[in-house]
Tab-separated table of C-alpha atoms in Angstrom:
chain	number	residue	atom	x	y	z
M	1	MET	CA	-15.393	-39.770	28.255
M	2	ASP	CA	-16.746	-39.197	24.749
M	3	LEU	CA	-20.095	-39.361	22.952
M	4	ARG	CA	-19.414	-42.807	21.559
M	5	GLN	CA	-18.849	-44.177	25.055
M	6	LEU	CA	-22.038	-42.509	26.261
M	7	ARG	CA	-24.053	-44.074	23.426
M	8	TYR	CA	-22.539	-47.448	24.200
M	9	PHE	CA	-23.285	-46.991	27.886
M	10	VAL	CA	-26.926	-45.969	27.366
M	11	THR	CA	-27.573	-48.885	25.016
M	12	LEU	CA	-26.010	-51.393	27.413
M	13	ALA	CA	-27.840	-49.888	30.398
M	14	GLU	CA	-31.172	-50.184	28.577
M	15	GLN	CA	-30.590	-53.691	27.219
M	16	ARG	CA	-28.875	-55.001	30.387
M	17	HIS	CA	-27.158	-57.614	28.253
M	18	PHE	CA	-23.779	-57.331	26.503
M	19	GLY	CA	-24.824	-59.599	23.634
M	20	ARG	CA	-27.992	-57.677	22.736
M	21	ALA	CA	-26.270	-54.305	23.164
M	22	SER	CA	-23.340	-55.277	20.945
M	23	GLU	CA	-25.724	-56.453	18.207
M	24	LEU	CA	-27.671	-53.188	18.308
M	25	LEU	CA	-24.445	-51.187	18.228
M	26	ASN	CA	-22.995	-53.413	15.500
M	27	ILE	CA	-19.781	-54.074	17.402
M	28	ALA	CA	-18.305	-57.191	18.973
M	29	GLN	CA	-18.746	-57.829	22.694
M	30	PRO	CA	-15.046	-57.521	23.686
M	31	PRO	CA	-14.663	-53.930	22.343
M	32	LEU	CA	-17.925	-52.961	24.057
M	33	SER	CA	-16.708	-54.401	27.350
M	34	GLN	CA	-13.361	-52.628	26.945
M	35	GLN	CA	-15.064	-49.298	26.280
M	36	MET	CA	-17.214	-49.661	29.385
M	37	LYS	CA	-14.215	-50.552	31.546
M	38	ALA	CA	-12.369	-47.540	30.129
M	39	LEU	CA	-15.354	-45.329	30.955
M	40	GLU	CA	-15.442	-46.655	34.520
M	41	ALA	CA	-11.690	-46.095	34.873
M	42	ASP	CA	-12.014	-42.554	33.540
M	43	LEU	CA	-14.788	-41.726	36.009
M	44	GLY	CA	-13.230	-43.657	38.874
M	45	VAL	CA	-16.469	-45.489	39.731
M	46	GLU	CA	-18.170	-48.762	38.886
M	47	LEU	CA	-21.193	-48.233	36.665
M	48	PHE	CA	-22.433	-51.810	36.311
M	49	ASP	CA	-23.254	-54.552	38.766
M	50	ARG	CA	-21.894	-57.507	36.836
M	51	SER	CA	-22.750	-60.029	39.548
M	52	THR	CA	-26.403	-60.204	38.470
M	53	ARG	CA	-28.064	-61.611	35.350
M	54	PRO	CA	-29.197	-59.520	33.619
M	55	ILE	CA	-26.559	-56.969	34.580
M	56	GLY	CA	-27.674	-54.055	36.724
M	57	LEU	CA	-26.621	-50.470	37.348
M	58	THR	CA	-24.881	-49.175	40.442
M	59	PRO	CA	-26.129	-45.885	41.952
M	60	ALA	CA	-23.376	-44.123	39.996
M	61	GLY	CA	-24.525	-45.892	36.832
M	62	GLN	CA	-28.123	-44.798	37.380
M	63	THR	CA	-26.963	-41.206	37.751
M	64	LEU	CA	-24.870	-41.369	34.587
M	65	LEU	CA	-27.774	-42.912	32.653
M	66	ARG	CA	-29.971	-39.899	33.422
M	67	GLU	CA	-27.232	-37.434	32.515
M	68	ALA	CA	-26.101	-39.319	29.412
M	69	ARG	CA	-29.621	-39.378	28.006
M	70	LEU	CA	-29.842	-35.606	28.438
M	71	ILE	CA	-26.465	-35.086	26.775
M	72	LEU	CA	-27.311	-37.298	23.802
M	73	SER	CA	-30.675	-35.582	23.391
M	74	GLN	CA	-28.971	-32.185	23.362
M	75	VAL	CA	-26.453	-33.379	20.780
M	76	ALA	CA	-29.256	-34.757	18.585
M	77	ARG	CA	-31.064	-31.437	18.954
M	78	ALA	CA	-27.996	-29.486	17.853
M	79	GLU	CA	-27.471	-31.756	14.845
M	80	ALA	CA	-31.119	-31.614	13.777
M	81	THR	CA	-31.331	-27.839	14.191
M	82	THR	CA	-28.153	-27.339	12.173
M	83	ARG	CA	-29.360	-29.614	9.383
M	84	ARG	CA	-32.709	-27.840	9.203
M	85	ALA	CA	-30.950	-24.479	9.024
M	86	GLY	CA	-29.037	-25.760	6.022
M	87	VAL	CA	-32.067	-26.893	4.018
M	88	GLY	CA	-34.411	-23.967	4.659
M	89	ASP	CA	-38.139	-24.649	4.284
M	90	GLY	CA	-37.598	-28.119	2.883
M	91	GLY	CA	-35.813	-30.747	4.885
M	92	ARG	CA	-35.846	-34.456	5.394
M	93	LEU	CA	-37.919	-36.550	7.757
M	94	VAL	CA	-36.458	-39.980	8.477
M	95	ILE	CA	-38.972	-42.361	10.051
M	96	GLY	CA	-38.302	-45.705	11.675
M	97	VAL	CA	-41.064	-48.297	11.439
M	98	THR	CA	-41.543	-51.766	12.836
M	99	GLY	CA	-43.930	-54.339	11.452
M	100	THR	CA	-47.004	-53.457	9.427
M	101	ALA	CA	-49.112	-51.398	11.824
M	102	ALA	CA	-47.244	-48.115	11.328
M	103	LEU	CA	-47.716	-48.098	7.568
M	104	GLU	CA	-51.340	-49.214	7.850
M	105	PHE	CA	-52.584	-46.478	10.140
M	106	ALA	CA	-50.178	-43.745	8.971
M	107	ALA	CA	-50.666	-44.143	5.200
M	108	PRO	CA	-53.326	-41.411	4.803
M	109	ALA	CA	-51.247	-39.010	6.886
M	110	LEU	CA	-48.116	-39.767	4.851
M	111	ARG	CA	-49.963	-38.920	1.638
M	112	ALA	CA	-51.394	-35.737	3.155
M	113	PHE	CA	-47.960	-34.789	4.471
M	114	GLY	CA	-46.484	-35.213	0.988
M	115	ARG	CA	-49.093	-32.820	-0.410
M	116	ARG	CA	-48.688	-30.302	2.408
M	117	ARG	CA	-44.882	-30.398	2.465
M	118	PRO	CA	-43.848	-31.274	-1.106
M	119	ASN	CA	-40.283	-30.058	-0.527
M	120	VAL	CA	-39.713	-32.407	2.392
M	121	GLN	CA	-38.127	-35.748	1.616
M	122	LEU	CA	-39.638	-38.693	3.489
M	123	ALA	CA	-37.398	-41.675	4.188
M	124	LEU	CA	-38.697	-44.875	5.804
M	125	ARG	CA	-36.402	-47.342	7.517
M	126	GLU	CA	-37.635	-50.705	8.730
M	127	MET	CA	-36.010	-51.276	12.114
M	128	SER	CA	-36.652	-53.237	15.281
M	129	SER	CA	-37.899	-51.241	18.264
M	130	PRO	CA	-34.580	-51.462	20.202
M	131	ALA	CA	-32.687	-50.348	17.088
M	132	GLN	CA	-35.018	-47.360	16.717
M	133	LEU	CA	-34.216	-46.198	20.251
M	134	VAL	CA	-30.513	-46.245	19.433
M	135	ALA	CA	-31.107	-44.423	16.124
M	136	LEU	CA	-33.288	-41.768	17.772
M	137	ALA	CA	-30.674	-41.063	20.431
M	138	ALA	CA	-27.981	-40.807	17.753
M	139	GLY	CA	-30.076	-38.503	15.559
M	140	ASP	CA	-30.132	-41.017	12.694
M	141	ILE	CA	-33.942	-40.994	12.572
M	142	HIS	CA	-36.308	-38.199	13.574
M	143	LEU	CA	-39.439	-40.177	14.385
M	144	GLY	CA	-39.970	-43.777	15.354
M	145	PHE	CA	-43.062	-45.964	15.376
M	146	LEU	CA	-42.192	-48.730	17.782
M	147	ARG	CA	-43.355	-51.166	20.428
M	148	PRO	CA	-42.969	-50.470	24.149
M	149	PRO	CA	-41.149	-50.028	26.404
M	150	VAL	CA	-39.999	-46.537	25.408
M	151	PRO	CA	-38.030	-44.442	27.958
M	152	ASP	CA	-40.093	-41.280	28.398
M	153	ASP	CA	-37.260	-39.498	30.222
M	154	GLN	CA	-35.264	-39.389	26.986
M	155	PHE	CA	-37.932	-39.119	24.300
M	156	ALA	CA	-41.316	-37.557	23.777
M	157	ILE	CA	-43.746	-40.417	23.289
M	158	LYS	CA	-47.350	-40.796	22.213
M	159	LEU	CA	-49.619	-43.817	21.954
M	160	VAL	CA	-50.802	-43.760	18.343
M	161	HIS	CA	-52.323	-47.166	17.644
M	162	THR	CA	-53.620	-50.291	19.336
M	163	ASP	CA	-54.094	-53.608	17.619
M	164	PRO	CA	-55.692	-56.800	18.961
M	165	PHE	CA	-53.889	-60.098	18.673
M	166	VAL	CA	-55.006	-62.661	16.110
M	167	VAL	CA	-53.689	-66.172	15.607
M	168	ALA	CA	-52.009	-67.097	12.324
M	169	LEU	CA	-52.549	-70.742	11.337
M	170	PRO	CA	-51.581	-72.990	8.450
M	171	ALA	CA	-54.554	-73.030	6.083
M	172	ASP	CA	-54.847	-76.811	6.425
M	173	HIS	CA	-54.864	-76.753	10.239
M	174	PRO	CA	-57.997	-78.470	11.665
M	175	ARG	CA	-58.873	-75.324	13.646
M	176	ALA	CA	-58.575	-73.070	10.603
M	177	ARG	CA	-62.223	-73.786	9.770
M	178	GLN	CA	-63.389	-72.090	12.979
M	179	ASP	CA	-64.519	-68.457	13.001
M	180	ALA	CA	-62.612	-67.747	16.230
M	181	ILE	CA	-60.200	-69.721	18.380
M	182	ARG	CA	-59.308	-70.251	22.017
M	183	LEU	CA	-55.574	-70.597	22.419
M	184	ALA	CA	-56.009	-73.619	24.676
M	185	GLU	CA	-57.478	-75.446	21.670
M	186	LEU	CA	-54.037	-75.199	20.064
M	187	ASN	CA	-52.181	-76.498	23.114
M	188	GLY	CA	-49.066	-78.424	22.141
M	189	ALA	CA	-48.645	-76.792	18.725
M	190	PRO	CA	-45.243	-75.276	17.863
M	191	LEU	CA	-45.109	-71.494	18.343
M	192	VAL	CA	-43.369	-69.129	15.921
M	193	ILE	CA	-42.280	-65.977	17.724
M	194	PHE	CA	-39.968	-62.964	17.504
M	195	GLU	CA	-36.376	-63.412	18.598
M	196	SER	CA	-35.671	-61.792	21.954
M	197	LYS	CA	-33.011	-59.492	20.487
M	198	GLU	CA	-35.448	-58.095	17.904
M	199	ALA	CA	-38.435	-57.433	20.165
M	200	PRO	CA	-37.793	-58.575	23.749
M	201	ALA	CA	-40.817	-56.880	25.334
M	202	PHE	CA	-43.140	-57.940	22.504
M	203	ARG	CA	-41.918	-61.521	22.803
M	204	ASP	CA	-42.555	-61.446	26.560
M	205	LEU	CA	-46.082	-60.115	25.955
M	206	ILE	CA	-46.863	-62.950	23.523
M	207	LEU	CA	-45.568	-65.568	25.959
M	208	HIS	CA	-47.643	-63.987	28.741
M	209	VAL	CA	-50.785	-64.170	26.590
M	210	CYS	CA	-50.054	-67.837	25.848
M	211	ARG	CA	-49.511	-68.745	29.499
M	212	SER	CA	-52.630	-66.869	30.609
M	213	ALA	CA	-54.737	-68.733	28.036
M	214	GLY	CA	-53.382	-72.161	28.979
M	215	PHE	CA	-51.401	-72.614	25.777
M	216	VAL	CA	-48.079	-74.440	26.135
M	217	PRO	CA	-46.185	-74.858	22.840
M	218	SER	CA	-44.379	-78.087	22.076
M	219	MET	CA	-41.450	-76.037	20.784
M	220	ILE	CA	-40.560	-72.437	19.947
M	221	GLN	CA	-39.316	-71.348	16.532
M	222	ASP	CA	-37.619	-67.922	16.485
M	223	ALA	CA	-37.836	-65.433	13.629
M	224	GLN	CA	-36.537	-61.898	13.142
M	225	GLN	CA	-39.310	-60.394	11.014
M	226	ILE	CA	-43.062	-60.821	10.923
M	227	MET	CA	-42.880	-61.789	7.236
M	228	THR	CA	-40.539	-64.641	8.156
M	229	MET	CA	-42.892	-65.705	10.940
M	230	LEU	CA	-45.828	-65.931	8.571
M	231	CYS	CA	-43.824	-67.820	5.959
M	232	LEU	CA	-42.902	-70.370	8.629
M	233	VAL	CA	-46.578	-70.667	9.583
M	234	GLY	CA	-47.504	-71.184	5.932
M	235	SER	CA	-44.889	-73.932	5.744
M	236	GLY	CA	-46.580	-75.773	8.604
M	237	MET	CA	-43.851	-74.974	11.140
M	238	GLY	CA	-46.291	-73.767	13.788
M	239	ILE	CA	-48.798	-71.085	14.744
M	240	ALA	CA	-48.125	-67.447	15.607
M	241	LEU	CA	-49.732	-64.641	17.586
M	242	VAL	CA	-49.506	-61.441	15.556
M	243	PRO	CA	-51.146	-57.992	15.514
M	244	ARG	CA	-54.321	-57.865	13.440
M	245	SER	CA	-52.629	-55.488	10.988
M	246	ALA	CA	-50.429	-58.409	9.863
M	247	ARG	CA	-53.417	-59.693	7.884
M	248	ARG	CA	-52.411	-57.262	5.140
M	249	LEU	CA	-49.405	-59.478	4.478
M	250	GLN	CA	-51.125	-62.045	2.312
M	251	ILE	CA	-48.956	-65.148	2.613
M	252	GLU	CA	-50.025	-68.276	0.761
M	253	GLY	CA	-51.123	-71.030	3.111
M	254	VAL	CA	-51.782	-68.730	6.103
M	255	VAL	CA	-55.158	-67.838	7.610
M	256	PHE	CA	-55.895	-65.464	10.480
M	257	ARG	CA	-58.518	-65.997	13.152
M	258	PRO	CA	-59.568	-63.736	16.046
M	259	LEU	CA	-59.002	-64.906	19.592
M	260	ILE	CA	-61.849	-65.720	21.936
M	261	ASP	CA	-59.450	-65.271	24.847
M	262	THR	CA	-59.210	-61.867	26.494
M	263	SER	CA	-55.749	-60.454	25.855
M	264	PRO	CA	-54.066	-57.043	25.976
M	265	ASP	CA	-53.894	-55.080	22.751
M	266	VAL	CA	-50.595	-54.583	20.979
M	267	GLU	CA	-49.558	-50.963	21.465
M	268	LEU	CA	-47.636	-48.834	19.001
M	269	TYR	CA	-45.978	-45.604	20.097
M	270	ALA	CA	-44.516	-42.650	18.285
M	271	ALA	CA	-41.236	-41.465	19.776
M	272	TRP	CA	-39.128	-38.444	18.927
M	273	VAL	CA	-36.511	-36.181	20.493
M	274	PRO	CA	-38.252	-32.975	21.632
M	275	ASN	CA	-36.057	-30.318	20.041
M	276	ASP	CA	-36.219	-27.484	17.550
M	277	GLY	CA	-35.894	-29.937	14.670
M	278	ALA	CA	-38.962	-31.939	15.672
M	279	SER	CA	-41.532	-29.746	13.908
M	280	LEU	CA	-41.726	-32.023	10.857
M	281	ALA	CA	-42.356	-35.041	13.060
M	282	GLN	CA	-45.033	-33.118	14.942
M	283	ASP	CA	-46.686	-32.076	11.671
M	284	LEU	CA	-46.981	-35.723	10.644
M	285	LEU	CA	-48.375	-36.716	14.046
M	286	ASP	CA	-50.968	-33.934	13.786
M	287	LEU	CA	-52.077	-35.345	10.439
M	288	ILE	CA	-52.331	-38.826	11.942
M	289	ASP	CA	-54.612	-37.382	14.606
M	290	GLU	CA	-56.763	-35.774	11.921
M	291	ASP	CA	-57.159	-38.902	9.843
M	292	ALA	CA	-57.593	-42.190	11.694
M	293	SER	CA	-59.368	-43.951	8.840
M	294	GLU	CA	-58.018	-47.262	7.564
M	295	THR	CA	-56.342	-46.923	4.181
M	296	ARG	CA	-54.291	-49.327	2.155
M	297	VAL	CA	-50.676	-48.409	1.542
M	298	ARG	CA	-50.291	-47.301	-2.090
M	299	PRO	CA	-47.161	-46.386	-4.040
M	300	ASP	CA	-48.084	-42.706	-4.358
M	301	LEU	CA	-46.137	-41.586	-1.295
M	302	ASN	CA	-43.333	-39.028	-1.506
M	303	ILE	CA	-40.784	-41.595	-0.315
M	304	ILE	CA	-37.269	-41.513	-1.685
M	305	GLU	CA	-35.659	-44.190	0.475
M	306	THR	CA	-36.703	-47.492	1.962
M	307	ARG	CA	-34.039	-49.319	3.863
M	308	LYS	CA	-33.847	-52.202	6.319
């Protein structure tokens, strides 16, 4: 049993689907399956109940999941502490972000952090929420801003932002002239939505809001990124439910309208591994607490890397 197998196991146990887990781990399904069978053979127990869809965990698998998360957290702590010891008072804070909300509400804090810690390099990586969980466990990022669910037995988590849903419409849609919209008024329109592998829980939340409001789409068009979703809306391919912060993405041919329907807010969490190397992440979160004002993202941040 090695760390790679444990990372594979935790990802598969959380995703409960070989296809999604293999995509997040960037490996093919057969090698992932072989690694899990090798792990089971090494331990002498079955870890997965493969008779169900999605796959489940046996009692032994549930036990290993708890222990594996602790082991991976300790490894990430050792790596982060060692790296910080090597860079002294400076350091590097790698942040995972999803969508537009994180940059919108965190922009003032990022600027203040750059002034307070000028020797710290900030690196932003745009990643899906499931990918952030994998990166946090591996120590590849130090702080993630992501959508739930987030396992609180492995990470420290904090609710940092809530955003109401709005509906994105083609500008020439008949309902675009209204100040606010009931989803049922759009019944039968195509729906543009996140792919399940990119944001499974967020996708489920959107579909729940649609069902509760009496909206049944004529078809569903999948997209990986919110920018792609809005471009499809602007092309007349359908409507989309998006967080209000998406309005900052000014896409030609797209208008945003608030919902009359009552719906849950979109939650955004901060997640980090609670270890000795987490002080930089905590400093940034403290600044976010201090400054909750809305500020546009400007190019005066101390950011040296932006990567998808």
